[in-house]
Short mmCIF file of C-alpha atoms in Angstrom, two decimals:
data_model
loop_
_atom_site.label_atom_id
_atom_site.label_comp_id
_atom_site.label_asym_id
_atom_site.label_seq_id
_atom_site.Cartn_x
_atom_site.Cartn_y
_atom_site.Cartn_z
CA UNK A 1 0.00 0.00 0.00
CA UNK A 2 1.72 3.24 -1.53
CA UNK A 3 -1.22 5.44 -0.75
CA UNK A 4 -3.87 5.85 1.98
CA UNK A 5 -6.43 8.12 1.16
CA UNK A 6 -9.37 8.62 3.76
CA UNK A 7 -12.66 9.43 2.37
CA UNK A 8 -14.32 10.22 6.22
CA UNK A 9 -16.59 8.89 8.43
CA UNK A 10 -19.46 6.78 7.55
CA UNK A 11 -21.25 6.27 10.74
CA UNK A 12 -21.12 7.09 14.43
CA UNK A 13 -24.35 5.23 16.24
CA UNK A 14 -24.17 6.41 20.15
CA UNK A 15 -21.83 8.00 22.16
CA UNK A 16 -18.25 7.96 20.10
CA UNK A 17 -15.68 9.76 18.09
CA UNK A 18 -14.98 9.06 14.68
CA UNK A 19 -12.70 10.35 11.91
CA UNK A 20 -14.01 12.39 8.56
CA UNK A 21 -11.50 14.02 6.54
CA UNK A 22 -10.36 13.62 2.86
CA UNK A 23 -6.94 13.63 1.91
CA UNK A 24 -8.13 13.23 -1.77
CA UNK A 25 -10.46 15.68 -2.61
CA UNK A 26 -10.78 15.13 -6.17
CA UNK A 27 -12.61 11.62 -5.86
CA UNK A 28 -15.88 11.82 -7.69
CA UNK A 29 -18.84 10.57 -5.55
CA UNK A 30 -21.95 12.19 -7.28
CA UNK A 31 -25.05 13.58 -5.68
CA UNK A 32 -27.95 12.02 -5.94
CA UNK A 33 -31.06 13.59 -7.64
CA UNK A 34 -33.59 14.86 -5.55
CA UNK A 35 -37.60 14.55 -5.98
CA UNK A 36 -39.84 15.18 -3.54
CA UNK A 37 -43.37 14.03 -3.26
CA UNK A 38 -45.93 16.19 -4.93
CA UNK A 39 -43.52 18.49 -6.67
CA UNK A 40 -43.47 20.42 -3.09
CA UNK A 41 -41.39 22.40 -1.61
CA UNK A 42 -40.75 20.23 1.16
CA UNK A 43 -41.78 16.89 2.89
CA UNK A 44 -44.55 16.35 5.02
CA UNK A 45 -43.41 15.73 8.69
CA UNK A 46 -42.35 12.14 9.27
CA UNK A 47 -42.49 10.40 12.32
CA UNK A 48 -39.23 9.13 14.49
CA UNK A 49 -39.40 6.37 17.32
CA UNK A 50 -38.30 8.23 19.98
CA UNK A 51 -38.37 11.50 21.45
CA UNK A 52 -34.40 13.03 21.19
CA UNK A 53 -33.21 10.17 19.76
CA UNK A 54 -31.49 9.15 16.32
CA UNK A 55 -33.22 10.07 13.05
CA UNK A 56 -34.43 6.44 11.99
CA UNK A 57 -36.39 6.56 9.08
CA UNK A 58 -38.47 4.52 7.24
CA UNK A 59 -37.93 3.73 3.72
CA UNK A 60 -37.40 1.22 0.82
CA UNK A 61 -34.80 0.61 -1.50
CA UNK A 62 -35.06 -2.16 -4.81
CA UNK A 63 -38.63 -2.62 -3.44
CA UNK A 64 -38.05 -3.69 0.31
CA UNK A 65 -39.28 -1.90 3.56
CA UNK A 66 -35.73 -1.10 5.62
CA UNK A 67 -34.49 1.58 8.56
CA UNK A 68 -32.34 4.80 7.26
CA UNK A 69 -30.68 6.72 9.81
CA UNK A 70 -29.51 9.99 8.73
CA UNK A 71 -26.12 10.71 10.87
CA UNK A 72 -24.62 14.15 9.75
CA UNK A 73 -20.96 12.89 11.02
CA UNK A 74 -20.93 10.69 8.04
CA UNK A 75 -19.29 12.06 4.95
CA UNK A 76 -20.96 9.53 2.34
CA UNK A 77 -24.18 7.08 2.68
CA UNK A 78 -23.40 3.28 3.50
CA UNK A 79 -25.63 -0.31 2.99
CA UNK A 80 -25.55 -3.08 4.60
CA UNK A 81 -22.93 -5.60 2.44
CA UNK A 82 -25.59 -8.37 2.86
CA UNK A 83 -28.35 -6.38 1.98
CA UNK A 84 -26.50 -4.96 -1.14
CA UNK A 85 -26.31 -8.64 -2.40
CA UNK A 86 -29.72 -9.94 -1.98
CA UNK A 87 -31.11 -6.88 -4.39
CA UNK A 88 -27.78 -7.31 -7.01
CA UNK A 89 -27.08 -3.77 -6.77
CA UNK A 90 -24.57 -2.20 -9.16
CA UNK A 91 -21.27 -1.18 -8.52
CA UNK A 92 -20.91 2.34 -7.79
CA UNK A 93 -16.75 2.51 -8.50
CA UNK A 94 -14.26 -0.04 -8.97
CA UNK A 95 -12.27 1.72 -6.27
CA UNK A 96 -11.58 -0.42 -3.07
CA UNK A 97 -12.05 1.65 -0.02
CA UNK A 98 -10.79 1.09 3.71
CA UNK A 99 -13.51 1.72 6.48
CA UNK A 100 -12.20 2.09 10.16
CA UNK A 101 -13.69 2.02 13.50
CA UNK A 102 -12.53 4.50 15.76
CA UNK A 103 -10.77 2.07 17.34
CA UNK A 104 -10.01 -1.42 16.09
CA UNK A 105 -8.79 -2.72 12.76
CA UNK A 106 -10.07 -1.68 9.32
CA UNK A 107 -12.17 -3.29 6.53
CA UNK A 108 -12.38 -3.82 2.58
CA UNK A 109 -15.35 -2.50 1.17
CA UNK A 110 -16.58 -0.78 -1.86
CA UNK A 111 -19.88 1.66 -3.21
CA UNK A 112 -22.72 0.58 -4.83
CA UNK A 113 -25.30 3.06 -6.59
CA UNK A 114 -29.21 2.61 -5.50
CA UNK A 115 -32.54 4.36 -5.60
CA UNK A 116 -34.03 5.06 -2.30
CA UNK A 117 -37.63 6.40 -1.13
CA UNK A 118 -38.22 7.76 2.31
CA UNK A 119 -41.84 6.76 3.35
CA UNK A 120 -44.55 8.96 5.19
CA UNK A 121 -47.25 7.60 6.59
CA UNK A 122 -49.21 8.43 3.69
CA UNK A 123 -47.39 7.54 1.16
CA UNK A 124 -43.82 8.08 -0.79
CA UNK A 125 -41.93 11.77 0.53
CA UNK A 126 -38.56 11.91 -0.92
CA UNK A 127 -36.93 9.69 -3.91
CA UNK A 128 -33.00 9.79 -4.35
CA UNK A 129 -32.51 8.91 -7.26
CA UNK A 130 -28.60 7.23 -7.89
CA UNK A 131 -27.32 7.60 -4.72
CA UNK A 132 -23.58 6.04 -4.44
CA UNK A 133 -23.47 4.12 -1.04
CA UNK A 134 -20.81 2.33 0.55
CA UNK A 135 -21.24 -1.72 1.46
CA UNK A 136 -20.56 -2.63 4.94
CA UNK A 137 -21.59 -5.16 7.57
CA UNK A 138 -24.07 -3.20 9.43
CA UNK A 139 -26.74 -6.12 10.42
CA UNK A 140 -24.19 -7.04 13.52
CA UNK A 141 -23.96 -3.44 14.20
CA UNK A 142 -27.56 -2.73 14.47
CA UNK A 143 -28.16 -5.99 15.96
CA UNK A 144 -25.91 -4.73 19.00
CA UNK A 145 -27.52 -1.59 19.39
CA UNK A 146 -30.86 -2.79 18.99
CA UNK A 147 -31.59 -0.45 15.91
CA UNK A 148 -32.59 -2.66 12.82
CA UNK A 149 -31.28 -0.29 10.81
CA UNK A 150 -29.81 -1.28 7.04
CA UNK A 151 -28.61 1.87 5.98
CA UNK A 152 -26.48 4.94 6.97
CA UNK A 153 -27.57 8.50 5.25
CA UNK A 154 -24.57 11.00 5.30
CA UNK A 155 -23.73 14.49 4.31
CA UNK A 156 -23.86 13.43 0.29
CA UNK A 157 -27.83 13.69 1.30
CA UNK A 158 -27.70 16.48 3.53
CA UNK A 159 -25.41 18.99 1.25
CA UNK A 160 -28.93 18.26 -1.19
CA UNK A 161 -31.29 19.11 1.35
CA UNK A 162 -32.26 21.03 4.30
CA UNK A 163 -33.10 18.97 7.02
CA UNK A 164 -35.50 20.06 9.58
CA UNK A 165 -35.67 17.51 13.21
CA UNK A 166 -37.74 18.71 15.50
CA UNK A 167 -36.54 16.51 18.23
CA UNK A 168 -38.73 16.89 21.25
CA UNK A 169 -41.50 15.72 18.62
CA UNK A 170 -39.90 12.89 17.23
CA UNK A 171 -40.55 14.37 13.66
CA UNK A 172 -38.51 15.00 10.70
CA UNK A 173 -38.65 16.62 7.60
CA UNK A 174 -37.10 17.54 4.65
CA UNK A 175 -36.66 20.95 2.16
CA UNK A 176 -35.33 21.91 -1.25
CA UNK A 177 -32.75 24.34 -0.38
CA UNK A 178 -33.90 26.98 -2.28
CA UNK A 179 -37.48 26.54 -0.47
CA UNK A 180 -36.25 26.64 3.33
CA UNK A 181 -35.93 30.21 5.22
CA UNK A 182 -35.64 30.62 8.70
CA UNK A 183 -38.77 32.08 10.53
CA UNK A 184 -38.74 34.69 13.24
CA UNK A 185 -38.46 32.32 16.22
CA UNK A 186 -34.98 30.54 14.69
CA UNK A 187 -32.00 31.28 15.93
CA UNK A 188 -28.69 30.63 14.14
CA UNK A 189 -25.79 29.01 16.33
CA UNK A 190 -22.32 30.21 15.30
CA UNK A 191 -20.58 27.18 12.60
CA UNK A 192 -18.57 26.66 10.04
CA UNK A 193 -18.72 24.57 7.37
CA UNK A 194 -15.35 22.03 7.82
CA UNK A 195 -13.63 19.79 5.30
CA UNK A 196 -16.21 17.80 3.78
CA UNK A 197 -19.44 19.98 4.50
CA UNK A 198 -19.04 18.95 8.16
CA UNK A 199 -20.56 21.26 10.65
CA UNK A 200 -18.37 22.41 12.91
CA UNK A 201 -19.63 24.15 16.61
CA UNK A 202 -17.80 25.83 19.58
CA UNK A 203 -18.29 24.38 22.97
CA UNK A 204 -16.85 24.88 25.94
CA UNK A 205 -16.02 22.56 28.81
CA UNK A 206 -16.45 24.26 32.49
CA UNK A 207 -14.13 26.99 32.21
CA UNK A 208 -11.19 25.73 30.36
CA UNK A 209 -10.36 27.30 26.53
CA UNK A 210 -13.45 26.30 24.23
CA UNK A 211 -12.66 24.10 21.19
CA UNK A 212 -14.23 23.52 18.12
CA UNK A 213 -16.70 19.91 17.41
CA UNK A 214 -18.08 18.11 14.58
CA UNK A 215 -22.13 18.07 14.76
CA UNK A 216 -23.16 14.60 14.57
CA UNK A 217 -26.85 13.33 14.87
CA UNK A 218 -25.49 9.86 14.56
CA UNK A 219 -23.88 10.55 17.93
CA UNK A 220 -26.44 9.61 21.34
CA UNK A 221 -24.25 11.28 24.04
CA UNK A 222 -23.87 14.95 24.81
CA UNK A 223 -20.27 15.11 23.73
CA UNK A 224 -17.49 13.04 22.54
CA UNK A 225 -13.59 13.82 23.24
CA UNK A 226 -10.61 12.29 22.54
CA UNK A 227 -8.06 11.88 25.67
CA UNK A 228 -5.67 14.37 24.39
CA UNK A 229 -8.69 17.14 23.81
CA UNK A 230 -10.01 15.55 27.26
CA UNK A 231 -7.17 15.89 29.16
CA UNK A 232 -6.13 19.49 27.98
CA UNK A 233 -9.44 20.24 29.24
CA UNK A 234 -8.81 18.82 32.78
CA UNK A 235 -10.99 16.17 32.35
CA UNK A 236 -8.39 13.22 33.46
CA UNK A 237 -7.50 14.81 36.90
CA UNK A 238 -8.03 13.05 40.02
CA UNK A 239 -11.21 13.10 41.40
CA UNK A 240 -13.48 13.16 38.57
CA UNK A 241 -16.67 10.67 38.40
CA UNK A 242 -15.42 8.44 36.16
CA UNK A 243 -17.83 5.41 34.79
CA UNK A 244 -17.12 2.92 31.71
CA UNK A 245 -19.48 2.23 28.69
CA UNK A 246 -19.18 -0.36 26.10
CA UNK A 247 -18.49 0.89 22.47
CA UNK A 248 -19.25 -0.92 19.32
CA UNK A 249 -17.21 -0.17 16.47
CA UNK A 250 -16.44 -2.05 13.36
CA UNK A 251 -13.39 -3.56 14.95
CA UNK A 252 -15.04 -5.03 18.20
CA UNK A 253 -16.11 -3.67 21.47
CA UNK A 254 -14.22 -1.31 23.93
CA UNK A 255 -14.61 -0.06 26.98
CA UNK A 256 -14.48 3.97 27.25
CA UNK A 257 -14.90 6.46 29.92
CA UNK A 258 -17.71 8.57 30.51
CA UNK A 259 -16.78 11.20 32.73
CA UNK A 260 -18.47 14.01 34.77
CA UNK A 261 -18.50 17.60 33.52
CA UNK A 262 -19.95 19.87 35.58
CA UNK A 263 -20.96 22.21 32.54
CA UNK A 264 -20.99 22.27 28.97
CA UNK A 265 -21.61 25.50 26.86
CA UNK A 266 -23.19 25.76 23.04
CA UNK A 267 -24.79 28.69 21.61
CA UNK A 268 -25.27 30.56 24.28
CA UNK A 269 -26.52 27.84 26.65
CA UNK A 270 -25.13 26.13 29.81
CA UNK A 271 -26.15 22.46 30.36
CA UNK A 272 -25.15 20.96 33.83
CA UNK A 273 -23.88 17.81 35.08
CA UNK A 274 -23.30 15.74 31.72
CA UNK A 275 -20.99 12.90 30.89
CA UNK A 276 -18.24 13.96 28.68
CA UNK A 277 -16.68 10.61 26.60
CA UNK A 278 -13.46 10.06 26.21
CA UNK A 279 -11.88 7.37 23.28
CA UNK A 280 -8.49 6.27 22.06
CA UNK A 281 -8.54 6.84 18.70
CA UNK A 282 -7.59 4.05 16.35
CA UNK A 283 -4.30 4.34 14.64
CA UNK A 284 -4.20 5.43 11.21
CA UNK A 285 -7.84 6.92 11.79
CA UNK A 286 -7.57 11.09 11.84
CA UNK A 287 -10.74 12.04 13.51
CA UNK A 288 -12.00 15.74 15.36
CA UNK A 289 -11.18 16.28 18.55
CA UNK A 290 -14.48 16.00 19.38
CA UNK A 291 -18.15 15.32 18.71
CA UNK A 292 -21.63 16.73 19.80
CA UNK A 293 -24.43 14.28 19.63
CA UNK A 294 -27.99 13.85 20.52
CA UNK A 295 -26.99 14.48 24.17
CA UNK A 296 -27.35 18.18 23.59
CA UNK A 297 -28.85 18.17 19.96
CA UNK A 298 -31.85 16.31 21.43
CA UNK A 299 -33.14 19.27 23.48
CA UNK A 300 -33.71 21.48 20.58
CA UNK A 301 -35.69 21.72 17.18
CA UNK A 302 -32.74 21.92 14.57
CA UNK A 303 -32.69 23.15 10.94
CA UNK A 304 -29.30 21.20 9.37
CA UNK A 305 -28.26 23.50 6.13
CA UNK A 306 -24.88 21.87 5.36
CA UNK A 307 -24.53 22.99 1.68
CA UNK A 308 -24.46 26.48 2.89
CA UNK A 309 -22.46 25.80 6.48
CA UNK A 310 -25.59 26.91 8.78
CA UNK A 311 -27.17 25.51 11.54
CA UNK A 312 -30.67 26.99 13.15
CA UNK A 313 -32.20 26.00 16.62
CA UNK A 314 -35.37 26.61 18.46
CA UNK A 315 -35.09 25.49 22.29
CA UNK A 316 -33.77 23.75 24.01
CA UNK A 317 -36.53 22.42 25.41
CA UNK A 318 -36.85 20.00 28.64
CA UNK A 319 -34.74 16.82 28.12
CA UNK A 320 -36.58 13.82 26.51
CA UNK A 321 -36.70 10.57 28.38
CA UNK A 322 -33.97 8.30 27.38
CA UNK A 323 -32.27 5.07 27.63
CA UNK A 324 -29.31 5.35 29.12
CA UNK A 325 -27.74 2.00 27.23
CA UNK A 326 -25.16 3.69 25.01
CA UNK A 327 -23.07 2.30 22.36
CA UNK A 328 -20.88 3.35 19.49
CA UNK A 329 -20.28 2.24 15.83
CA UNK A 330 -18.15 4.09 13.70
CA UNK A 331 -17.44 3.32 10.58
CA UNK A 332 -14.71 4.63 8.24
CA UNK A 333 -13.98 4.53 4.61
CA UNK A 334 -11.23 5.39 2.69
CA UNK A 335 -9.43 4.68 -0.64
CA UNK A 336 -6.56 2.46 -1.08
CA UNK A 337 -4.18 2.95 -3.82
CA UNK A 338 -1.49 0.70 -5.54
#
């Protein structure tokens, strides 16, 4: 292997970090094209299983009924390998690519190209038409995190779309770009769009220095760090609450720590008392210093704009009840060269 180049991160289910940059930027992964039910300007709202948790979707690809979940910390869309089979989907690009966990070994994989409908209750709401998805063995994933989910939906959706989760309603919906404008009672947090249409946030820790995080609504805790960000934040000292949780990632399970903050700051808000985690990262896998999940997402109605590096917020509103199991999968691809 001559050449290593990382495409990003595919997937981050629960509390984790996870890598996303490009080191190629040239490779050509086209968008999908867009049609929304109706000829509207936007979906109708669709309905999520749980109040401030992950964006799970209905919806149906080569004519059977699967789970999406959309998870903005994921660069490109992936399927499940097994799945991709059974319907004989086409290839999407001869080009191997290398997915890592955040920690663990890598795997092969390559893309395959697919049509995909997101269901309403009434009926069909959004057709992609040709999107390029990676294959991957998700169905072990999802069976550990009790999500029977098939398929990942990245930022190659969301720089198409405006996505609108209002997440103390467990609802969803979804906007032609040029059709979305923020109302009077939306407030824009301060981002910027990163490498790869990531959006990137400013929190800060108790008092120490704030540092910048990727937004990732694939993500179930409040915040993600990795030690070093962690411990230049004084999060390793003696005397912290410390507590382990299991991690799930595409090269086995971990243990990480969850530990004790006694405040995090974003957009103007203070949020008291949450668990900060703290992974290793896996060799070979660059990845943010940090991520900001559903933890703190969860609490407010969000308007995701990635194709134009905004992000809008109503709330936060009281905290959903939630399971406090928490898990991590993150996968990530990347091309390898000759």
């Amino acid at each position: 292997m001559n050449r290593r180049a990382l495409l990003g991160q595919l997937g981050l289910l629960a509390a984790g970090g996870a890598g996303v940059w490009l080191l190629r930027e040239r490779l050509a992964w086209p968008a999908p094209e867009l049609q929304i039910a109706g000829g509207g300007p936007g979906t109708d709202w669709l309905p999520l299983p749980e109040a401030g948790g992950m964006i799970d979707l209905p919806a149906r690809v080569g004519g059977r009924a699967i789970r999406a979940v959309l998870d903005s910390g994921a660069q490109y869309s992936a399927i499940d390998a097994g799945l991709a089979g059974e319907l004989g989907l086409p290839p999407g690009s001869p080009v191997p690519m290398l997915a890592f966990g955040a920690t663990g070994g890598p795997q092969m994989t390559r893309s395959v190209r697919l049509d995909l409908d997101i269901a309403s209750p009434e009926g069909g709401a959004l057709k992609l038409t040709g999107l390029r998805a990676a294959t991957l063995d998700l169905h072990p994933l999802a069976r550990l995190t009790r999500r029977p989910f098939s398929m990942l939906l990245g930022r190659d959706l969301l720089r198409a779309v405006v996505a609108e989760v209002d997440f103390p309603r467990a609802r969803a919906r979804f906007w032609r770009q040029e059709a979305w404008t923020p109302g009077a009672d939306w407030r824009a947090a301060t981002v910027r769009r990163g490498r790869a249409h990531a959006l990137m946030a400013e929190v800060q820790v108790e008092n120490a220095p704030p540092l910048e995080v990727m937004i990732d609504t694939g993500a179930t805790g409040a915040l993600a760090l990795s030690e070093t960000a962690a411990g230049a934040r004084g999060l390793l000292g003696e005397g912290r609450r410390v507590r382990t949780a299991r991690s799930v990632t595409l090269g086995g399970l971990s243990q990480d720590r969850l530990i004790r903050a006694d405040a995090i700051s974003f957009a103007g808000h203070r949020f008291e008392d949450e668990d900060v985690q703290v992974f290793t990262p896996a060799a070979n896998a660059p990845i943010p210093d940090g991520l900001m999940g559903l933890g703190l997402l969860g609490r407010f109605r969000v308007a995701l704009d990635h194709a134009r590096g905004r992000l809008f917020l109503m709330g936060p509103y009281d905290r959903p009840a939630r399971r406090t199991r928490r898990v991590r999968i993150t996968p990530q691809p990347g091309i390898v060269e000759d």
